[in-house]
JSON list of C-alpha atoms in Angstrom, two decimals:
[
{"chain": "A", "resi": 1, "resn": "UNK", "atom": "CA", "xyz": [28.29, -9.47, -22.58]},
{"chain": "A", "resi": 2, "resn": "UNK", "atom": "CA", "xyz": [29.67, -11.90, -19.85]},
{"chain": "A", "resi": 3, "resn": "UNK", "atom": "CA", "xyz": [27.11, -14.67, -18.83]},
{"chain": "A", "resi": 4, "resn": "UNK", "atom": "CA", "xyz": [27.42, -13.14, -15.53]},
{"chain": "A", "resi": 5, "resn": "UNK", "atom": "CA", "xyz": [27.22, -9.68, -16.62]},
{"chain": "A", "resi": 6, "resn": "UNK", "atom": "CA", "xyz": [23.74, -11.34, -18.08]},
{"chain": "A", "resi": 7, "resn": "UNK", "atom": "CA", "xyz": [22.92, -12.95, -14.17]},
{"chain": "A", "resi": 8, "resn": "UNK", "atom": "CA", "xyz": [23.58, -9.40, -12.97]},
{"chain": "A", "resi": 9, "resn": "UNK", "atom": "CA", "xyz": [21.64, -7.23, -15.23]},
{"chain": "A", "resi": 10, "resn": "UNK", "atom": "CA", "xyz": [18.47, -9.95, -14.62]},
{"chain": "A", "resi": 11, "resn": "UNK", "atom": "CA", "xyz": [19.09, -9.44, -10.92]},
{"chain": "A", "resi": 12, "resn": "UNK", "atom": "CA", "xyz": [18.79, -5.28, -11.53]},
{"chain": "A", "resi": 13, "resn": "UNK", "atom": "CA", "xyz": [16.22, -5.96, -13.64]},
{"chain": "A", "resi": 14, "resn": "UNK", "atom": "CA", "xyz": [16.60, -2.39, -15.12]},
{"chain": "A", "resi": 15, "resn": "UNK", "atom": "CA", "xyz": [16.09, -0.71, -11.66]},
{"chain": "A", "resi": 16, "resn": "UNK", "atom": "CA", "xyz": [17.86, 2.76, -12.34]},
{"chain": "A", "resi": 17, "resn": "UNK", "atom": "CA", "xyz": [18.86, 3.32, -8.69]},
{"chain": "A", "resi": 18, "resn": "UNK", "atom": "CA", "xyz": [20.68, 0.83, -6.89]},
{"chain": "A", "resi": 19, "resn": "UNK", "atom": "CA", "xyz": [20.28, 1.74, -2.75]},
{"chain": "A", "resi": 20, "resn": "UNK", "atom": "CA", "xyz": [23.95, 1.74, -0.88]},
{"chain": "A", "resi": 21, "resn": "UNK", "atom": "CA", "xyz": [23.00, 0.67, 2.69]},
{"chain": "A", "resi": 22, "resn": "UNK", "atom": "CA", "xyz": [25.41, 0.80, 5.61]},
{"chain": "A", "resi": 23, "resn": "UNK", "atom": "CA", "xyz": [23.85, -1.01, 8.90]},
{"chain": "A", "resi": 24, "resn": "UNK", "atom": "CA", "xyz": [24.81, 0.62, 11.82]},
{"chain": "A", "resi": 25, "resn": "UNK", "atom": "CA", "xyz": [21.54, -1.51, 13.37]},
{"chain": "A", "resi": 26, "resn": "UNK", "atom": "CA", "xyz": [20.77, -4.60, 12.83]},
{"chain": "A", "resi": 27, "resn": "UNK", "atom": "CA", "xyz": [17.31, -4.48, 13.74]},
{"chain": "A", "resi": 28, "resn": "UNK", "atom": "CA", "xyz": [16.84, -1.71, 10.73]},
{"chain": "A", "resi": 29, "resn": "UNK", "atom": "CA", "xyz": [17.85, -3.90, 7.86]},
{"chain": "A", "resi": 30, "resn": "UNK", "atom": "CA", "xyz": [14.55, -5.87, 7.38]},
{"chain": "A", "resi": 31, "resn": "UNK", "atom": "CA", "xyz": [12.43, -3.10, 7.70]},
{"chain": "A", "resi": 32, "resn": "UNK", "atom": "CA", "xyz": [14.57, -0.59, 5.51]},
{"chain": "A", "resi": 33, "resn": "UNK", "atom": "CA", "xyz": [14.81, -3.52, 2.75]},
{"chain": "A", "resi": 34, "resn": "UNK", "atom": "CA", "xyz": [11.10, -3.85, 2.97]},
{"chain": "A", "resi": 35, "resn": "UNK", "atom": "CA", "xyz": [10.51, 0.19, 2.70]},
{"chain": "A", "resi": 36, "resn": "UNK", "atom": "CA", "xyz": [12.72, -0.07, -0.39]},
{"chain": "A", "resi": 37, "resn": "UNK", "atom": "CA", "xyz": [11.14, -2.95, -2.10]},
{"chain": "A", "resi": 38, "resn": "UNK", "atom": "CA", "xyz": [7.54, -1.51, -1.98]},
{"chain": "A", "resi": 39, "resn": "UNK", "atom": "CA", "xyz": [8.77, 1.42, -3.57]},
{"chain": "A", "resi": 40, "resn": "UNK", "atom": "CA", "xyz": [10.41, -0.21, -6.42]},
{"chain": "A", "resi": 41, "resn": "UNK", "atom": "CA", "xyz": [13.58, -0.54, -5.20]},
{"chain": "A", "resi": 42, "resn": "UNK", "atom": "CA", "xyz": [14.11, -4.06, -5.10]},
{"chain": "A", "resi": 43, "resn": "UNK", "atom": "CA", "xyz": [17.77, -4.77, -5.63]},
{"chain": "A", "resi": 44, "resn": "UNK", "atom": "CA", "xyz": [20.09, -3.43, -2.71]},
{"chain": "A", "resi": 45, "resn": "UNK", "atom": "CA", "xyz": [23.81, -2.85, -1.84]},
{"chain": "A", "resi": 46, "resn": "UNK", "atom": "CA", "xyz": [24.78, -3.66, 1.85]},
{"chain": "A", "resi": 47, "resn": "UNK", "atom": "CA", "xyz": [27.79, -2.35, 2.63]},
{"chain": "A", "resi": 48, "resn": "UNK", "atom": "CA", "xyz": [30.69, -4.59, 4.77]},
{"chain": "A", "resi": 49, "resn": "UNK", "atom": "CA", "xyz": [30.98, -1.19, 6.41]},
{"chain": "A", "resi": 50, "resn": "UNK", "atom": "CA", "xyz": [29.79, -1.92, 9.99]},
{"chain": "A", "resi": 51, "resn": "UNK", "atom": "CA", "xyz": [30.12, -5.66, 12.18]},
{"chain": "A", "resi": 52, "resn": "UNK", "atom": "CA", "xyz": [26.66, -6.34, 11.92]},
{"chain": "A", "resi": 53, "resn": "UNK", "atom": "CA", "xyz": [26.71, -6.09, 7.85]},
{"chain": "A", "resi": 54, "resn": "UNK", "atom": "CA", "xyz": [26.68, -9.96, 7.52]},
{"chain": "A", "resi": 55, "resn": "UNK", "atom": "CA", "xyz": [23.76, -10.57, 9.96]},
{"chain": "A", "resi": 56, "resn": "UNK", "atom": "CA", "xyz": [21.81, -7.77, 8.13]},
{"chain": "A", "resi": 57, "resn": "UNK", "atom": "CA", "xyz": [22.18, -9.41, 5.01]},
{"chain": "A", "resi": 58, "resn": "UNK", "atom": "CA", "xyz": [21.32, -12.88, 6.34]},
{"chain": "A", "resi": 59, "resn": "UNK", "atom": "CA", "xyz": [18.06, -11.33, 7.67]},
{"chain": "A", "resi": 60, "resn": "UNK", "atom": "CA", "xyz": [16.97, -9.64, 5.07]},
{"chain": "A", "resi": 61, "resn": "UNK", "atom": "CA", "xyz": [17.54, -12.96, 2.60]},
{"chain": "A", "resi": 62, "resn": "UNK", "atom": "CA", "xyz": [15.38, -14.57, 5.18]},
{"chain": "A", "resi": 63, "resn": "UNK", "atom": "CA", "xyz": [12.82, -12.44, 5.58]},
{"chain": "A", "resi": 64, "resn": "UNK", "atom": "CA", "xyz": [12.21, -9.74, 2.98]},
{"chain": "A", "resi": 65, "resn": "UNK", "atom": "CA", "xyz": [11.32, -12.19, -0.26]},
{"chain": "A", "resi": 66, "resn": "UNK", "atom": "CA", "xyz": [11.45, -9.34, -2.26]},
{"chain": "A", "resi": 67, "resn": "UNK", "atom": "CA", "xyz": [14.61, -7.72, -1.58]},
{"chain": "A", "resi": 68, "resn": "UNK", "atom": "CA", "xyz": [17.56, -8.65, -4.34]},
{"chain": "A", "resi": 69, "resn": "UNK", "atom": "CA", "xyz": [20.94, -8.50, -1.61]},
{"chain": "A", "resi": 70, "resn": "UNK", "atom": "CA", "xyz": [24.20, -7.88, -2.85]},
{"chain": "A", "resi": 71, "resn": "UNK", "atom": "CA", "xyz": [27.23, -6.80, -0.62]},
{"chain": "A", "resi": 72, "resn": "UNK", "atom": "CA", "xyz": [29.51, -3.89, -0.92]},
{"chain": "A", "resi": 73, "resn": "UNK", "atom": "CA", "xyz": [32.66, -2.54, -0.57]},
{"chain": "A", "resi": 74, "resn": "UNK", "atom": "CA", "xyz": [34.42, -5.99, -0.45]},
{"chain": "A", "resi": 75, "resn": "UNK", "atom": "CA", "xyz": [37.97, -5.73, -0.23]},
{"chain": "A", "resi": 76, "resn": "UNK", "atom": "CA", "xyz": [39.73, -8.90, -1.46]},
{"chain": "A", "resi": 77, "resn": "UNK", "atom": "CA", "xyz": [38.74, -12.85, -0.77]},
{"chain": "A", "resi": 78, "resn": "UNK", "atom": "CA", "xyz": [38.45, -13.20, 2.42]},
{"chain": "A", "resi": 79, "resn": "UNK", "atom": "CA", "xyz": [35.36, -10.18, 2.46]},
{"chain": "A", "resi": 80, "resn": "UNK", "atom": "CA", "xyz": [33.94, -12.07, -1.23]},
{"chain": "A", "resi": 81, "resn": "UNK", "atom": "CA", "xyz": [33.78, -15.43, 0.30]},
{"chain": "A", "resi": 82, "resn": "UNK", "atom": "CA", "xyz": [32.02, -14.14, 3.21]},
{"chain": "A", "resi": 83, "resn": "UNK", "atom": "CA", "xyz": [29.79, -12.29, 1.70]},
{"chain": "A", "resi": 84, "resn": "UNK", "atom": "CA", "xyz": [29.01, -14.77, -0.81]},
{"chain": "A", "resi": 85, "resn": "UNK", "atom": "CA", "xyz": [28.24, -17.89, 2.20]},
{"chain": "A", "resi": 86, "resn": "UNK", "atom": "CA", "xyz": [25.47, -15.26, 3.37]},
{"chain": "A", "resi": 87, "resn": "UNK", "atom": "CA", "xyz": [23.75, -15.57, 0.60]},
{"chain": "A", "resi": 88, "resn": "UNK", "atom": "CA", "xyz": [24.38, -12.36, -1.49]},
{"chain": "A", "resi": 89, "resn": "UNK", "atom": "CA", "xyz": [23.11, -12.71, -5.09]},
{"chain": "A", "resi": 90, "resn": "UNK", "atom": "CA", "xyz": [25.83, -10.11, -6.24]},
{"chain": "A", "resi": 91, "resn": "UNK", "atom": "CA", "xyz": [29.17, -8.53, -4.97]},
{"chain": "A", "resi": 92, "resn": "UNK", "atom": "CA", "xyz": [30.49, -4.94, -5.45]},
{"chain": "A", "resi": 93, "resn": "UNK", "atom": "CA", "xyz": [33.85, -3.78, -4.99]},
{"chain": "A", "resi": 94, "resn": "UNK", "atom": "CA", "xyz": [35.49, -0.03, -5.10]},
{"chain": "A", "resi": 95, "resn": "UNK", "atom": "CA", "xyz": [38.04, -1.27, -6.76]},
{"chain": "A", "resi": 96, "resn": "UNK", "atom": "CA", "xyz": [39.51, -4.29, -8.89]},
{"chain": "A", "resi": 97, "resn": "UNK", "atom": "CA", "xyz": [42.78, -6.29, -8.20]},
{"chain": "A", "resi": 98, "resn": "UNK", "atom": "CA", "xyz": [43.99, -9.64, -9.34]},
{"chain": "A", "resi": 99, "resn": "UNK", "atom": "CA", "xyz": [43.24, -11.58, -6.05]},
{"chain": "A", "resi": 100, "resn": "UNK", "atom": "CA", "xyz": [39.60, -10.49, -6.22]},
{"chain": "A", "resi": 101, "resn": "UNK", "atom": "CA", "xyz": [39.23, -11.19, -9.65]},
{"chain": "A", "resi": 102, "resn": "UNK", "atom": "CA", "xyz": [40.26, -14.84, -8.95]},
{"chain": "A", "resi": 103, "resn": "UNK", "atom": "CA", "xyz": [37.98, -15.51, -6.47]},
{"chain": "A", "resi": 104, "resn": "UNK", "atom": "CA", "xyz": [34.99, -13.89, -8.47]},
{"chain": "A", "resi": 105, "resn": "UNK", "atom": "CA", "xyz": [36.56, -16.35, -10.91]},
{"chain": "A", "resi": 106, "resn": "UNK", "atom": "CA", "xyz": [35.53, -19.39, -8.73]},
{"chain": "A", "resi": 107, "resn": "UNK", "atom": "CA", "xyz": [32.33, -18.29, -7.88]},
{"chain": "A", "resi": 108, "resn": "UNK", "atom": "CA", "xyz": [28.97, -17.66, -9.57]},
{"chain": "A", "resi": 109, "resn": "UNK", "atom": "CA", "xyz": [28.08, -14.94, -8.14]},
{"chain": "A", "resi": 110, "resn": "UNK", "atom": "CA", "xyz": [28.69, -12.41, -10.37]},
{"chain": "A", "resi": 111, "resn": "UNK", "atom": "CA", "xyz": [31.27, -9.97, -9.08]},
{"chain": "A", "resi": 112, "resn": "UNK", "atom": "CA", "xyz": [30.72, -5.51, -10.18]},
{"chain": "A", "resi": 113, "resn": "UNK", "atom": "CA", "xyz": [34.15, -4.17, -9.35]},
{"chain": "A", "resi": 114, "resn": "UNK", "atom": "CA", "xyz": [34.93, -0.29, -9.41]},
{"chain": "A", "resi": 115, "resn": "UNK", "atom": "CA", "xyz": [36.96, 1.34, -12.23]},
{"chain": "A", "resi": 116, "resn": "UNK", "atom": "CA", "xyz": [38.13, 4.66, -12.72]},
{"chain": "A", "resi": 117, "resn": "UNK", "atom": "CA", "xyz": [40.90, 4.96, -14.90]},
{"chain": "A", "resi": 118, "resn": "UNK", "atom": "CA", "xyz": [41.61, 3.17, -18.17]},
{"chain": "A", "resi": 119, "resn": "UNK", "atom": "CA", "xyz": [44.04, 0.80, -16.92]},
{"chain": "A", "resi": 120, "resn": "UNK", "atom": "CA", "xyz": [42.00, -0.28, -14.54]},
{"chain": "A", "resi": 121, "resn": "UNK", "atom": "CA", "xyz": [38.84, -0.60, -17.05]},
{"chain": "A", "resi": 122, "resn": "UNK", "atom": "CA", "xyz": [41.39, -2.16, -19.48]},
{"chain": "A", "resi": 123, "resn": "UNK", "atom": "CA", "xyz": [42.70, -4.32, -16.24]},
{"chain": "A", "resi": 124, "resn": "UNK", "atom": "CA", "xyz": [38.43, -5.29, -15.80]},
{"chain": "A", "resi": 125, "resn": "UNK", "atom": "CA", "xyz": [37.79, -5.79, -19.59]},
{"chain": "A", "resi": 126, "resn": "UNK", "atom": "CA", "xyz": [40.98, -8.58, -19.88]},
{"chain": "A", "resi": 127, "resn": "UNK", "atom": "CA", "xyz": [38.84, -10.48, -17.08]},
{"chain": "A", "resi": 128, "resn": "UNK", "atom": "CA", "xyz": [35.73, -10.75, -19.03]},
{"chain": "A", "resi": 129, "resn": "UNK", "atom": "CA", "xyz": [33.75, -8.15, -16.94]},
{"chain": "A", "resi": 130, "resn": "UNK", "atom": "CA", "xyz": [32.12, -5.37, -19.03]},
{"chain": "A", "resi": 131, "resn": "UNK", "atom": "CA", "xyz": [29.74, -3.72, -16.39]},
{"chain": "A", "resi": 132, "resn": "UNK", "atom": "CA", "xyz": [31.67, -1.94, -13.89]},
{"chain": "A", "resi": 133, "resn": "UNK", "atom": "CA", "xyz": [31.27, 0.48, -11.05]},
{"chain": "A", "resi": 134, "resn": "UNK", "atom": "CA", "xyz": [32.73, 4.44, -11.45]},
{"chain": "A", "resi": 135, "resn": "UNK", "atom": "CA", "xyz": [33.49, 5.40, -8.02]},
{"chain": "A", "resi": 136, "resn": "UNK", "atom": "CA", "xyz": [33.67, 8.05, -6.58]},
{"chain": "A", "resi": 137, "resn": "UNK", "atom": "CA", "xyz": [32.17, 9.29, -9.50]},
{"chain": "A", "resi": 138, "resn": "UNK", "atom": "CA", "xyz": [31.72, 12.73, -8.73]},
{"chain": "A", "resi": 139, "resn": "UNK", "atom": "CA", "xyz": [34.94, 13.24, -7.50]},
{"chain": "A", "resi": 140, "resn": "UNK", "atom": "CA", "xyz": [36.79, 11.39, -10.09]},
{"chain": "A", "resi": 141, "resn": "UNK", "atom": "CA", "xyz": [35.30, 13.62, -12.87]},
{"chain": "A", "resi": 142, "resn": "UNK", "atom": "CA", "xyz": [31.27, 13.05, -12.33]},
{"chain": "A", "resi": 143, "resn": "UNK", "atom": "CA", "xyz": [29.21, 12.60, -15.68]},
{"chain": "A", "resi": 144, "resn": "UNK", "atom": "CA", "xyz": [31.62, 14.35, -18.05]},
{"chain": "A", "resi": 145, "resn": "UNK", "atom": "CA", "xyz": [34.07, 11.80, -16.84]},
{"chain": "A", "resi": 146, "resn": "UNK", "atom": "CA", "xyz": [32.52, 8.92, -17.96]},
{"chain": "A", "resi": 147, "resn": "UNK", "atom": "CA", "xyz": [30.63, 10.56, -21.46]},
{"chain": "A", "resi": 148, "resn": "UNK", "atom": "CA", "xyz": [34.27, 11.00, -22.43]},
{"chain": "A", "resi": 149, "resn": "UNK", "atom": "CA", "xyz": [34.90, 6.94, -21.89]},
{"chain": "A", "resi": 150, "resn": "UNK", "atom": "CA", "xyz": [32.05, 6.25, -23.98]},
{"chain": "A", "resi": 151, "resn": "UNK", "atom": "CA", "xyz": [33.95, 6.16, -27.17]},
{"chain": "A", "resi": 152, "resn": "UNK", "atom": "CA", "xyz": [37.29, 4.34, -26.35]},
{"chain": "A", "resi": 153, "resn": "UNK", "atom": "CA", "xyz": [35.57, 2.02, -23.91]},
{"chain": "A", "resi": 154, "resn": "UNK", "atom": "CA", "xyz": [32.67, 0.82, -26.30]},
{"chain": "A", "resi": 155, "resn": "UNK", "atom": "CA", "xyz": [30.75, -1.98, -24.81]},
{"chain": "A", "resi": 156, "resn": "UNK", "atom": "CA", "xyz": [31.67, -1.02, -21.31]},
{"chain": "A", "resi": 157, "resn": "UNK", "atom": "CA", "xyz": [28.67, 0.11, -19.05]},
{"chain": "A", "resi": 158, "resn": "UNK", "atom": "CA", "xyz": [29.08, 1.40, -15.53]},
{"chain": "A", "resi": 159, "resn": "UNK", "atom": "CA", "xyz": [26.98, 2.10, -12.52]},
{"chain": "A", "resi": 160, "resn": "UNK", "atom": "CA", "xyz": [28.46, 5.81, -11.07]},
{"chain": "A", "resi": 161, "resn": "UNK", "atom": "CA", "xyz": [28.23, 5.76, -7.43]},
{"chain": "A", "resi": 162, "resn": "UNK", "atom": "CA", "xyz": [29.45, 8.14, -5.02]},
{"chain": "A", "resi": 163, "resn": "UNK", "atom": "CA", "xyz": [28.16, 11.48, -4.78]},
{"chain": "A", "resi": 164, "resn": "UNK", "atom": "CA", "xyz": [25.09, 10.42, -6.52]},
{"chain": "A", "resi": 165, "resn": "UNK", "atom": "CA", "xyz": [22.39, 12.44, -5.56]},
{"chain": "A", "resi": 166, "resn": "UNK", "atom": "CA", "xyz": [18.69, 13.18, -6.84]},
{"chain": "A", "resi": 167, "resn": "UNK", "atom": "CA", "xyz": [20.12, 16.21, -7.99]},
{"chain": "A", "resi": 168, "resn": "UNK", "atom": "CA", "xyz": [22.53, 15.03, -10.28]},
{"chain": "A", "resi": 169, "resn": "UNK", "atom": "CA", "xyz": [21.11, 11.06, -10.91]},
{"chain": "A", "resi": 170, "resn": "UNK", "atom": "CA", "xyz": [19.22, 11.82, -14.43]},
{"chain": "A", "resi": 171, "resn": "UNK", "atom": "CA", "xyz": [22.71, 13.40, -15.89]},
{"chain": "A", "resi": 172, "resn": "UNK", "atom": "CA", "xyz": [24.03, 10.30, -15.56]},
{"chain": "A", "resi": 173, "resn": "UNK", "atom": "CA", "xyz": [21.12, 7.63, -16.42]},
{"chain": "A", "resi": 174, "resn": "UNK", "atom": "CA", "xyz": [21.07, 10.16, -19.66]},
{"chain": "A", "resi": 175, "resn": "UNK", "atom": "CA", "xyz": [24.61, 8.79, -20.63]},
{"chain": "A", "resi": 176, "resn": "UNK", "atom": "CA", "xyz": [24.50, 5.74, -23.16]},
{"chain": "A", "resi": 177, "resn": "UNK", "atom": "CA", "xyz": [27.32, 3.93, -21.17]},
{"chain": "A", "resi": 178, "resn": "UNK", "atom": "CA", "xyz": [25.42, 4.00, -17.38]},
{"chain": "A", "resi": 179, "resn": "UNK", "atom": "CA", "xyz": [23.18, 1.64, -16.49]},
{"chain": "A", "resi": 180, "resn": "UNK", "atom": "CA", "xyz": [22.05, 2.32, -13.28]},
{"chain": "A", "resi": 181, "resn": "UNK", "atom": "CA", "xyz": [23.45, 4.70, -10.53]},
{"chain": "A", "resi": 182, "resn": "UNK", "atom": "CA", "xyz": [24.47, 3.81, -6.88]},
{"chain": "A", "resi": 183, "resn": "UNK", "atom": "CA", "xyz": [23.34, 6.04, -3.98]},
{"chain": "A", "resi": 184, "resn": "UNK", "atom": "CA", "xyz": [22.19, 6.52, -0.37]},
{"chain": "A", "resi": 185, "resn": "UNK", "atom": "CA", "xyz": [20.45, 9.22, -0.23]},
{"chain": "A", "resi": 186, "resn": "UNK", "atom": "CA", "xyz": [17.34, 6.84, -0.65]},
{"chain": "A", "resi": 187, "resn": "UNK", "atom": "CA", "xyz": [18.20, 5.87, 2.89]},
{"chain": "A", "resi": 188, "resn": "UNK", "atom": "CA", "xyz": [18.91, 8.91, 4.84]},
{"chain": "A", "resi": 189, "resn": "UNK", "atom": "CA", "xyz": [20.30, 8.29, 8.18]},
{"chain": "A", "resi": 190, "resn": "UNK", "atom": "CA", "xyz": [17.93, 10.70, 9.92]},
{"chain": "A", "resi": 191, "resn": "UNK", "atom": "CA", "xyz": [14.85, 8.38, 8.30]},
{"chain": "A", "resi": 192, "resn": "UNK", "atom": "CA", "xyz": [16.28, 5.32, 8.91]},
{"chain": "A", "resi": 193, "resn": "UNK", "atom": "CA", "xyz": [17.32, 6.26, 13.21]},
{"chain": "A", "resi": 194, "resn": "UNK", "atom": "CA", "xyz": [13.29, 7.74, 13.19]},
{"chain": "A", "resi": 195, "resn": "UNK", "atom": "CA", "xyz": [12.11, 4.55, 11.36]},
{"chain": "A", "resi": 196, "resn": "UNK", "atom": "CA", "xyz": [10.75, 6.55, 9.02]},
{"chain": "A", "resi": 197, "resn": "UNK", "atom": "CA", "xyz": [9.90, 4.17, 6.42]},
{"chain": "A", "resi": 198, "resn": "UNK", "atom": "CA", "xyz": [6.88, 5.77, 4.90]},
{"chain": "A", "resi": 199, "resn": "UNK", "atom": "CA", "xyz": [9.05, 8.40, 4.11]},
{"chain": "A", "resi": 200, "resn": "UNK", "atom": "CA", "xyz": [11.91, 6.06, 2.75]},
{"chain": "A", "resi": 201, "resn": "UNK", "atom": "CA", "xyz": [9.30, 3.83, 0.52]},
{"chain": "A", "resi": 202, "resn": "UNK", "atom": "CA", "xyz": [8.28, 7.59, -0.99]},
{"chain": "A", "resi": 203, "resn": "UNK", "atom": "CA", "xyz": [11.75, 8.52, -2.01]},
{"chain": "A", "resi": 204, "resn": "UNK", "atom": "CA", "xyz": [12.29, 5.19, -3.44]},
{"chain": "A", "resi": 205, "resn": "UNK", "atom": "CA", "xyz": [9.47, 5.48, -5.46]},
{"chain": "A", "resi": 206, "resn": "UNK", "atom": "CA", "xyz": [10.75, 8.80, -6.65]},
{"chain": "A", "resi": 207, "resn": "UNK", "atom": "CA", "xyz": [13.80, 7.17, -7.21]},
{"chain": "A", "resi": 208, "resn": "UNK", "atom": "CA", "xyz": [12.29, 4.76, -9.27]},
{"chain": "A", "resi": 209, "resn": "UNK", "atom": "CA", "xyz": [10.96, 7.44, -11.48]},
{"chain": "A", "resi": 210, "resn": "UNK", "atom": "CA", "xyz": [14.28, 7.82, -12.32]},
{"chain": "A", "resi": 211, "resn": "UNK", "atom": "CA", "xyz": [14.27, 5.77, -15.75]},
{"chain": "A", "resi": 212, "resn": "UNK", "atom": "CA", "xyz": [16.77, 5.76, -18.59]},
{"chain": "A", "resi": 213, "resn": "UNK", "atom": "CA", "xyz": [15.92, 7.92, -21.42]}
]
């Protein structure tokens, strides 16, 4: 593996559920992040998503010292660089394109770009990058999907996000090529508006629960 495949994987720390955040107020990131560290779920995704996405992951860098930050659905260098300045410790993409794989070129923070099809695994693997993202990964073919990748893609691992659910999570954690899994439903909206976090810390301990066989 990559040396920042290696960074990444330390940062995960073999946490089988990675939490997909989107802010819609700023004044529930620190409090969310905490719910979701003291259940187990250190290492979190906030999503570029909504205009206060930056500030939430500035606050939560400042004042949740447990909380791993990475930022999501980052678009192309403008979003990395950004993201990157606020102190994420990891970027995710949906996607993968040249320009972005420049910039995560440049930088040390270690870049997990989505792949679906082989060309754009193939398109991943030339870069050096050999832990991806499968999304949407139920609509693009769910577990079955990415069981049948396994064998032509050796070495490649993936976290499946989108569509991830507690109902379906352990079908893919059981597949030898997924890592970890992406998901919100750690975070419902309903929870996080009632500041519910009691509730939140509970599913993220169930969450955590969630090991690889």
């Amino acid at each position: 593996m990559s040396s920042k495949t290696d960074t990444l994987l330390s940062l995960l720390d073999g946490q089988p559920v990675i939490p997909v955040l989107k802010i819609d107020n700023v004044a529930d990131a620190v409090p969310l992040a905490r719910a979701l560290a003291k259940g187990g779920l250190r290492a979190i995704e906030i999503t570029l998503r909504t205009a206060d996405a930056l500030e939430a992951i500035r606050r939560v860098i400042g004042e949740v010292e447990d909380a791993i930050v990475g930022a999501g659905t980052i678009l192309d260098p403008r979003h990395f660089e950004q993201a990157a300045k606020a102190g994420s410790k990891f970027i995710v993409s949906p996607g993968v394109t040249r320009e972005l794989l420049v910039a995560a070129s440049d930088s040390p923070v270690p870049l997990l770009p989505g792949a679906i099809t082989p060309g754009e695994i193939m398109t991943a693997r030339d870069a050096g990058l050999d832990f991806l993202k499968f999304f949407p990964a139920e609509q693009a073919g769910g577990a079955a999907f990415l069981k049948a990748l396994a064998s032509p893609f050796a070495g490649i691992r993936f976290c499946p996000t989108g569509g991830v659910s507690a109902g379906n999570a352990a079908s893919y954690l059981a597949l030898p090529n997924v890592i970890c899994v992406g998901g919100s439903w750690v975070a419902p909206d309903d929870m996080v508006k009632a500041g519910d976090w009691a509730g939140i810390e509970a599913l993220a301990r169930e969450a955590t629960g969630l090991r690889k066989a």
